[in-house]
Tab-separated table of C-alpha atoms and ligand atoms in Angstrom:
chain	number	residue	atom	x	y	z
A	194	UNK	CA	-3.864	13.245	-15.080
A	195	UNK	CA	-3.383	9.401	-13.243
A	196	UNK	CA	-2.727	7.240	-16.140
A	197	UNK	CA	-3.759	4.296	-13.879
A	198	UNK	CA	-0.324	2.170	-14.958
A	199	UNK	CA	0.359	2.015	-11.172
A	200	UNK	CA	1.230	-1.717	-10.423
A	201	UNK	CA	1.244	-2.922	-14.067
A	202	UNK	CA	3.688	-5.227	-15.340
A	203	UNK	CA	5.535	-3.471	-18.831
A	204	UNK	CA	7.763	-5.363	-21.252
A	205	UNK	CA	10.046	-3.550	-23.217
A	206	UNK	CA	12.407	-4.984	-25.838
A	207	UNK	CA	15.318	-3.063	-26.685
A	208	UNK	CA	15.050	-1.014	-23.456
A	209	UNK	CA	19.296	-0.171	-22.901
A	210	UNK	CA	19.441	2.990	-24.960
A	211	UNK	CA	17.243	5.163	-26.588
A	212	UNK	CA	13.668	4.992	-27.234
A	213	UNK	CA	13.297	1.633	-25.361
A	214	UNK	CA	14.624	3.289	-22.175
A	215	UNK	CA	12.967	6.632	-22.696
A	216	UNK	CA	9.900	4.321	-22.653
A	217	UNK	CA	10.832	2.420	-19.704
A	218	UNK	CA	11.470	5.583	-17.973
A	219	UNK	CA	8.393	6.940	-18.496
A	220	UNK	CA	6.116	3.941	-17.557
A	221	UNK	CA	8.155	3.686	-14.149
A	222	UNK	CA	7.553	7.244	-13.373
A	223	UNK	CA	4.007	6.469	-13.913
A	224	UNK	CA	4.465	3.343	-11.110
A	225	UNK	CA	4.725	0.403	-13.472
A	226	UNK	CA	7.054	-2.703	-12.954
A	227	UNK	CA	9.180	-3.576	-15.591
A	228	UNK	CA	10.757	-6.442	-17.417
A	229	UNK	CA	13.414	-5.225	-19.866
A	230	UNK	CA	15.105	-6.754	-22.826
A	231	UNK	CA	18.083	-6.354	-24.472
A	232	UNK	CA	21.213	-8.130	-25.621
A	233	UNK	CA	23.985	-6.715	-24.260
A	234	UNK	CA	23.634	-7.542	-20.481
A	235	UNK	CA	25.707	-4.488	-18.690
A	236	UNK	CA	24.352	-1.583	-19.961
A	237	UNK	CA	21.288	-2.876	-19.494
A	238	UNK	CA	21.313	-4.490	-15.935
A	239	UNK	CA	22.622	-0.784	-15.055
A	240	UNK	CA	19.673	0.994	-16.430
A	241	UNK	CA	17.283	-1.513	-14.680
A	242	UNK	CA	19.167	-0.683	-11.481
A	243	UNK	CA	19.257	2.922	-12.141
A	244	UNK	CA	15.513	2.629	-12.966
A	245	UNK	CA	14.065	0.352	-9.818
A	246	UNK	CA	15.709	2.626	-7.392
A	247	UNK	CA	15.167	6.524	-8.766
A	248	UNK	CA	11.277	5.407	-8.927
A	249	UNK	CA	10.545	2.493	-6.783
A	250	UNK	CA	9.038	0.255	-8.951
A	251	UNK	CA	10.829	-3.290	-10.229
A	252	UNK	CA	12.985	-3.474	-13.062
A	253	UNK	CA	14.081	-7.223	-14.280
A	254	UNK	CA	16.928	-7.338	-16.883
A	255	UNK	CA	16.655	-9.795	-18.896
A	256	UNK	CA	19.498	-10.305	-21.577
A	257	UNK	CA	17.826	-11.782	-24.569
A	258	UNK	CA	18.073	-12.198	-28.289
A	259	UNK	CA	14.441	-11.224	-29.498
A	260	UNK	CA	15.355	-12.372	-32.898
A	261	UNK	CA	15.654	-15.775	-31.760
A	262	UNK	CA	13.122	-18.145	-30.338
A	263	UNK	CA	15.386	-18.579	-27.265
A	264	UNK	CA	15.617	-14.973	-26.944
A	265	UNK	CA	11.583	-14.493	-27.206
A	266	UNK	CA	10.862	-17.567	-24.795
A	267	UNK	CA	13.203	-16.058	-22.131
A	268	UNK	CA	11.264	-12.839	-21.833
A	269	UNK	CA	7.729	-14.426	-21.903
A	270	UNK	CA	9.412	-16.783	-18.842
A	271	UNK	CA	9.940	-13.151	-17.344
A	272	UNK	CA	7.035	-12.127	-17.133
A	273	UNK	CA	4.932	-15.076	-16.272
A	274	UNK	CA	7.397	-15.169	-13.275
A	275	UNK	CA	6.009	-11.775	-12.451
A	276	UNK	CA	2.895	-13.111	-12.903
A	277	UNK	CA	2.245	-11.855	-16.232
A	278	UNK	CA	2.352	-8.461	-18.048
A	279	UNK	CA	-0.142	-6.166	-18.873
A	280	UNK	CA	1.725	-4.394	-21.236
A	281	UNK	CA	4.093	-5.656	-24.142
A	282	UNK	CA	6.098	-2.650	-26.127
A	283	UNK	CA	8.308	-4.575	-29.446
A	284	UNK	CA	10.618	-1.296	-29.283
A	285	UNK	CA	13.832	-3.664	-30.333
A	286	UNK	CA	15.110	-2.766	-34.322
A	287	UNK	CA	17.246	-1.203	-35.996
A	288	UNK	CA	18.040	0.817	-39.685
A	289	UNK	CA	19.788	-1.356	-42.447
A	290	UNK	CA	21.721	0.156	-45.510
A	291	UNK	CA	21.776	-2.000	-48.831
A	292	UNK	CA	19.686	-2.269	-51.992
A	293	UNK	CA	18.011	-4.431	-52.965
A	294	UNK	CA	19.699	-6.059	-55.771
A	295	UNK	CA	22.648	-6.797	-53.566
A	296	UNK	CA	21.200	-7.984	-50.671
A	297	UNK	CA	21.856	-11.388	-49.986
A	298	UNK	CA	18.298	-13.375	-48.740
A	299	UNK	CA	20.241	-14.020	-45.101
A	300	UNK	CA	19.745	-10.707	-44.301
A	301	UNK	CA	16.413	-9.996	-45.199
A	302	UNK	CA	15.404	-13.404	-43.026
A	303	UNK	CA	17.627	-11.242	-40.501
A	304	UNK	CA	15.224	-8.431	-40.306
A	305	UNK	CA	12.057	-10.461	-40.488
A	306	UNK	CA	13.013	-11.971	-37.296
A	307	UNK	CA	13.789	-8.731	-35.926
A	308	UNK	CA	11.455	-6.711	-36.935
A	309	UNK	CA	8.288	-8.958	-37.178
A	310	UNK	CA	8.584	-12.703	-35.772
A	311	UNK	CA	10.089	-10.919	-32.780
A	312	UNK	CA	6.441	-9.282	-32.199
A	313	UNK	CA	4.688	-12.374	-33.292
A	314	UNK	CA	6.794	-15.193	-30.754
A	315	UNK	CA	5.862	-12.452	-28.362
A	316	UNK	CA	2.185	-11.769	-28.623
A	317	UNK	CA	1.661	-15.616	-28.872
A	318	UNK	CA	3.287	-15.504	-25.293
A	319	UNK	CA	2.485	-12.574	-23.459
A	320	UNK	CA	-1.615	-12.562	-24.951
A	321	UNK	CA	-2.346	-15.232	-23.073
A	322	UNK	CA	-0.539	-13.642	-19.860
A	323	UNK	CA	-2.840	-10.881	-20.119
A	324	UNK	CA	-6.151	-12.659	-21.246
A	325	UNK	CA	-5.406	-13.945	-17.764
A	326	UNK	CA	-5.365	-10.348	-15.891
A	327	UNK	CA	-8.290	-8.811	-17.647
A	328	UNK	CA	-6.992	-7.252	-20.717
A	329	UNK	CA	-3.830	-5.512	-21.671
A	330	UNK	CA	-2.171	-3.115	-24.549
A	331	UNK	CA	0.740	-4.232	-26.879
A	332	UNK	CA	2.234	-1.261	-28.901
A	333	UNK	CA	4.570	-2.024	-32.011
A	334	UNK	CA	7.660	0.710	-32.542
A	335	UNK	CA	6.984	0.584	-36.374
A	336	UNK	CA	8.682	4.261	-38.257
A	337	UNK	CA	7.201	6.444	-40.245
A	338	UNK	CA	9.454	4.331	-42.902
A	339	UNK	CA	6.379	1.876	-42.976
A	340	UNK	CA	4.807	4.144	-45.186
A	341	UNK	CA	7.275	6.833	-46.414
A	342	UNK	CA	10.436	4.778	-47.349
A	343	UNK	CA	13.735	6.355	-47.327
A	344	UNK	CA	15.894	5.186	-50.506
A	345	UNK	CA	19.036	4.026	-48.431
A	346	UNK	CA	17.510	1.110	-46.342
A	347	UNK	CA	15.119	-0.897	-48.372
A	348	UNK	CA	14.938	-3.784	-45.882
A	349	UNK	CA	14.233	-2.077	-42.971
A	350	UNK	CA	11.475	-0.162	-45.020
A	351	UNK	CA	9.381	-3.550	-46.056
A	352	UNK	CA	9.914	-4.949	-42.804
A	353	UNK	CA	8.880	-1.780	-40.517
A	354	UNK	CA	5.835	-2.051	-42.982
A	355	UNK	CA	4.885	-5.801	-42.646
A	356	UNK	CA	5.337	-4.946	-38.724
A	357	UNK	CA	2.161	-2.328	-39.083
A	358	UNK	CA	0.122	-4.238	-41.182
A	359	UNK	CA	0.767	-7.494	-38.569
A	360	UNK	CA	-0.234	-5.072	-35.687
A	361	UNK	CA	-3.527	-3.894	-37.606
A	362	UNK	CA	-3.857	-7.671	-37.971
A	363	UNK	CA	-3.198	-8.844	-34.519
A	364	UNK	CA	-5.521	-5.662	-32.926
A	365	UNK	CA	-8.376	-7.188	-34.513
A	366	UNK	CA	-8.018	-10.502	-33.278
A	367	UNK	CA	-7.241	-9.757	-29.661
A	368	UNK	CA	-9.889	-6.874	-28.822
A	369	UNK	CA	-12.558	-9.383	-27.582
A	370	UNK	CA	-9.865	-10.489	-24.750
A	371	UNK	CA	-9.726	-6.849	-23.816
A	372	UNK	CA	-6.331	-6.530	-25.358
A	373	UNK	CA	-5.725	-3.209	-27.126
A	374	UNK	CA	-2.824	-3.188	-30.269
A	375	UNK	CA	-1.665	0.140	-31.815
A	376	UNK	CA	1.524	1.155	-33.669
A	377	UNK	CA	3.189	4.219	-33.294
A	378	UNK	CA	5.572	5.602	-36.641
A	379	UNK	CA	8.347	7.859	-35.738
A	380	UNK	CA	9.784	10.446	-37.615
A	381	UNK	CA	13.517	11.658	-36.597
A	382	UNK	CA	14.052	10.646	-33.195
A	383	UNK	CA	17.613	11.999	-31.529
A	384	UNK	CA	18.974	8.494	-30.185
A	385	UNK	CA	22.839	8.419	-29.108
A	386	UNK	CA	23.498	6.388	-31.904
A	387	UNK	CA	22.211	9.381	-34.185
A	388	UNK	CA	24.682	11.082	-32.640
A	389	UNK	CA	26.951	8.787	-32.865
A	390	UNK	CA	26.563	8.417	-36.782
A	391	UNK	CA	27.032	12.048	-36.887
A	392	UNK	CA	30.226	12.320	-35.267
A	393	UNK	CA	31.979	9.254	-37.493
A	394	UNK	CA	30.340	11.188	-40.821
A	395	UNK	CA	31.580	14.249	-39.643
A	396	UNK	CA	35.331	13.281	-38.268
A	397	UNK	CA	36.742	13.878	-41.219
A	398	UNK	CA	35.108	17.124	-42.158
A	399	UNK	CA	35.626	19.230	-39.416
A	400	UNK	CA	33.646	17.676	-36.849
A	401	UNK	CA	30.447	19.555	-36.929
A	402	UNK	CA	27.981	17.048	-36.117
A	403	UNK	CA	25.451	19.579	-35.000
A	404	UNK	CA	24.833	21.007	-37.837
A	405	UNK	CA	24.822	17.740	-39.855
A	406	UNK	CA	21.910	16.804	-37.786
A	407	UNK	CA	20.140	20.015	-38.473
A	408	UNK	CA	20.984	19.713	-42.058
A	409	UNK	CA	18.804	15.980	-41.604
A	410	UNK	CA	15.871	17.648	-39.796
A	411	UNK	CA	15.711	20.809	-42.394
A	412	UNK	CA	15.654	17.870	-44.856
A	413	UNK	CA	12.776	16.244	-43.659
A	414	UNK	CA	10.873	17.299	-40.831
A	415	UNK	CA	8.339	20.215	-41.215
A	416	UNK	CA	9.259	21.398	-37.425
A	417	UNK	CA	13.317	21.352	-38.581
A	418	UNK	CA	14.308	19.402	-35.529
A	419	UNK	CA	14.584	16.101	-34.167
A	420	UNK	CA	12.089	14.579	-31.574
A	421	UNK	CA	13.368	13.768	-28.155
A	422	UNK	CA	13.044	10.132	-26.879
A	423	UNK	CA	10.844	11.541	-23.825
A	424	UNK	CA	8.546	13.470	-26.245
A	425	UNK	CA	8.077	10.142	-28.422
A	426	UNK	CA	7.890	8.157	-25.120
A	427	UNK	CA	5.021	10.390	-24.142
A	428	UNK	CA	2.690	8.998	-26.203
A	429	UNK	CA	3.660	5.284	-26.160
A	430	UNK	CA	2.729	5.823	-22.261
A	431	UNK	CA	-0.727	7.667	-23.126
A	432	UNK	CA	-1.653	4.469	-25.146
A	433	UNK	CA	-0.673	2.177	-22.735
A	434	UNK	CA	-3.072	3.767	-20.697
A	435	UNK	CA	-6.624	3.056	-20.175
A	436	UNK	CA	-6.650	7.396	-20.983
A	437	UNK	CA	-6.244	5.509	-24.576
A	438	UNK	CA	-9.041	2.841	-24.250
A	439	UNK	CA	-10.648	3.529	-27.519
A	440	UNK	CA	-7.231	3.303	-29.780
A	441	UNK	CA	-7.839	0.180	-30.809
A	442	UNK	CA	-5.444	-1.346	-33.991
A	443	UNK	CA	-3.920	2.533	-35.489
A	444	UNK	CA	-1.064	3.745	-36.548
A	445	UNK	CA	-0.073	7.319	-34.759
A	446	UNK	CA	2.499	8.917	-35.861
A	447	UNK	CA	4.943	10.876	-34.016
A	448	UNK	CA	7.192	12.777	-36.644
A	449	UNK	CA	7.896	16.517	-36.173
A	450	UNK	CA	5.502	16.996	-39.554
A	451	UNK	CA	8.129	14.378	-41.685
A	452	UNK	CA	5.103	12.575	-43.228
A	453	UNK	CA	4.435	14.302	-46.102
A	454	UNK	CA	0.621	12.653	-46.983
A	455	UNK	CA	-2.283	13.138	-45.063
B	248	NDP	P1	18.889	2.203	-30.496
B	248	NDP	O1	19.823	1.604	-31.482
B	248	NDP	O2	19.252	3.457	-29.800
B	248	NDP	O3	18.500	1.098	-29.416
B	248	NDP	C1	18.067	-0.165	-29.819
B	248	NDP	C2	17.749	-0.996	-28.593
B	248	NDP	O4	17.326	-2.286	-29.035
B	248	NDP	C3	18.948	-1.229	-27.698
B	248	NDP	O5	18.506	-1.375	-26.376
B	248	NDP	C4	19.515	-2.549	-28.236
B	248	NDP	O6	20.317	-3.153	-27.251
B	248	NDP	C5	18.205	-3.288	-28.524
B	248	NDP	N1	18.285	-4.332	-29.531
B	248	NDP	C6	18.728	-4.245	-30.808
B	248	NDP	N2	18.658	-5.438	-31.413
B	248	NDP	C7	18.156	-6.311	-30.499
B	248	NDP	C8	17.856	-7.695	-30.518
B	248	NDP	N3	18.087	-8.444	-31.592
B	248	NDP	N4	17.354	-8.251	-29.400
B	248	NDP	C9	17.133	-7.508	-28.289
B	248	NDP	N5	17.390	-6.201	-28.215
B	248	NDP	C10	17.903	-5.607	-29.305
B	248	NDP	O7	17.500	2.380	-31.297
B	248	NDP	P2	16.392	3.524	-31.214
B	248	NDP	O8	16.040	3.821	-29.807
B	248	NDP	O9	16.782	4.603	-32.149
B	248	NDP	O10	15.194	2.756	-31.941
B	248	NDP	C11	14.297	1.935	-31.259
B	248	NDP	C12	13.208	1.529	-32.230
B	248	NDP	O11	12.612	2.705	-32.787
B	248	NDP	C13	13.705	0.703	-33.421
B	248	NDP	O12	12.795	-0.310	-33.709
B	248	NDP	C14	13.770	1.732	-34.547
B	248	NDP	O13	13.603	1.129	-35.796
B	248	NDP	C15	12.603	2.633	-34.185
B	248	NDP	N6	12.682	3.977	-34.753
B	248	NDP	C16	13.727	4.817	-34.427
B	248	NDP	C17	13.789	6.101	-34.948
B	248	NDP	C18	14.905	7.054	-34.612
B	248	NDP	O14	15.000	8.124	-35.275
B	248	NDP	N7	15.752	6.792	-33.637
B	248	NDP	C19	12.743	6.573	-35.861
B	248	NDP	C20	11.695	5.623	-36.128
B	248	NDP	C21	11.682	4.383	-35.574
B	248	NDP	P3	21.419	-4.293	-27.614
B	248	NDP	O15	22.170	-3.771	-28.810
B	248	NDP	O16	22.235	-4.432	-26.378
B	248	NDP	O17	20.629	-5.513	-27.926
């Protein structure tokens, strides 16, 4: 099936490790150009190398801070200089640990910024970019923790939440300029730092990290195992497709049977 993302322009935030470069990967094999985001510069600038020469597309790396205004108006400078995107992914986040009667207010400003003015600063930058070329699709990396909340990370729950609701909000709004905004909720998604969580809960124990891991998918995913970044990166590529052009402002989720409403 030709997706038709030859020759588009792709941002991706948080595109260094896991999901973000699964995602990348994907929309390059498809023929897309990318501009990638990420703080720490090496890892990324090596993936973006790796990237533009295994598929022959172009991969800028750009190191930025998307929970900073700087950070935000650095990428949106990216792409204009590539004459604009056509696709936007807000992949960067991460899980918190706290509740909430200790949690001081810094660091639930911390995760708004992250999680939600990150996708805001961008849209206002990167809609107009696209309004320009005819249209476009900006997909939000929400969790299934938008709806289903696990007890350990309350912050990261509310703001994976307000991050659905603002893309529901923001599909509405940009539809008539041919821009199409989804979400897409993952269940248990085996990332290296998964892995890597594993290993340090595990070190003491024996070491069996495996079977921790299986002990979290038996726990909460109907199919017993974690997704794959590629099989989750799948389906952001679908919907940046025009395959996709009638998803217009949903929430799919990609969870291994985890969700446990209808
Ligand atoms: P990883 O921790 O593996 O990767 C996160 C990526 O985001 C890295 O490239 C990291 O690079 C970048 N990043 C983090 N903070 C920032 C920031 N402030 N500015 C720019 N880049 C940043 O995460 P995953 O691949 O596991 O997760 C990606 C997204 O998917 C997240 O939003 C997460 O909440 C969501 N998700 C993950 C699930 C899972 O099971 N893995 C399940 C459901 C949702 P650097 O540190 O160099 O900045």
């Amino acid at each position: 099936m030709d997706l038709g993302l030859k020759g588009k322009t792709a941002v991706i935030t948080g595109a260094s490790v896991g999901i973000g470069l699964a995602v990348a990967e994907g929309l390059a094999a498809e023929g897309s150009n990318l501009v990638l985001a990420a703080r720490g510069g090496e890892r990324l600038e090596a993936e973006a190398a790796r990237i533009a020469e295994k598929y022959g597309v172009s991969a800028a790396a750009i190191v930025a801070d998307v929970a900073t205004v700087a950070g935000t108006e650095a990428i949106i400078a990216a792409a204009a200089e590539k004459g604009g995107a056509d696709i936007l992914i807000n992949n960067a986040g991460t899980g918190s640990n706290e509740t909430v009667m200790e949690a001081p207010d810094e660091k639930w400003q911390a995760y708004w910024e992250l999680h939600v003015m990150a996708a805001v600063r961008l849209a206002r930058g990167i809609a107009p970019q696209m309004k320009g070329r005819g249209g476009g699709v900006i997909l939000h990396n929400a969790s299934i923790c938008a709806v289903q909340p696990l007890w350990y990370e309350p912050i990261y729950n509310v703001s994976k939440s307000a991050l659905m609701m603002f893309s529901k909000t923001l599909s509405t709004e940009l539809i008539k300029d041919n821009i199409r905004v989804n979400c897409v909720n993952a269940g248990l998604i085996l990332t290296p730092d998964w892995i890597k969580t594993a290993k340090q809960l595990t070190a003491e124990t024996g070491g069996n990290w495996e079977g921790y891991l299986q002990g979290v998918a038996n726990e909460h995913a109907a199919s017993k195992r974690f997704g794959t970044p590629e099989e989750l990166a799948n389906v952001f590529v679908f919907l940046s497709s025009e395959r996709a052009s009638y998803c217009i402002g949903s929430t799919y989720f990609v969870d291994g049977g985890m969700l446990k409403t209808i």
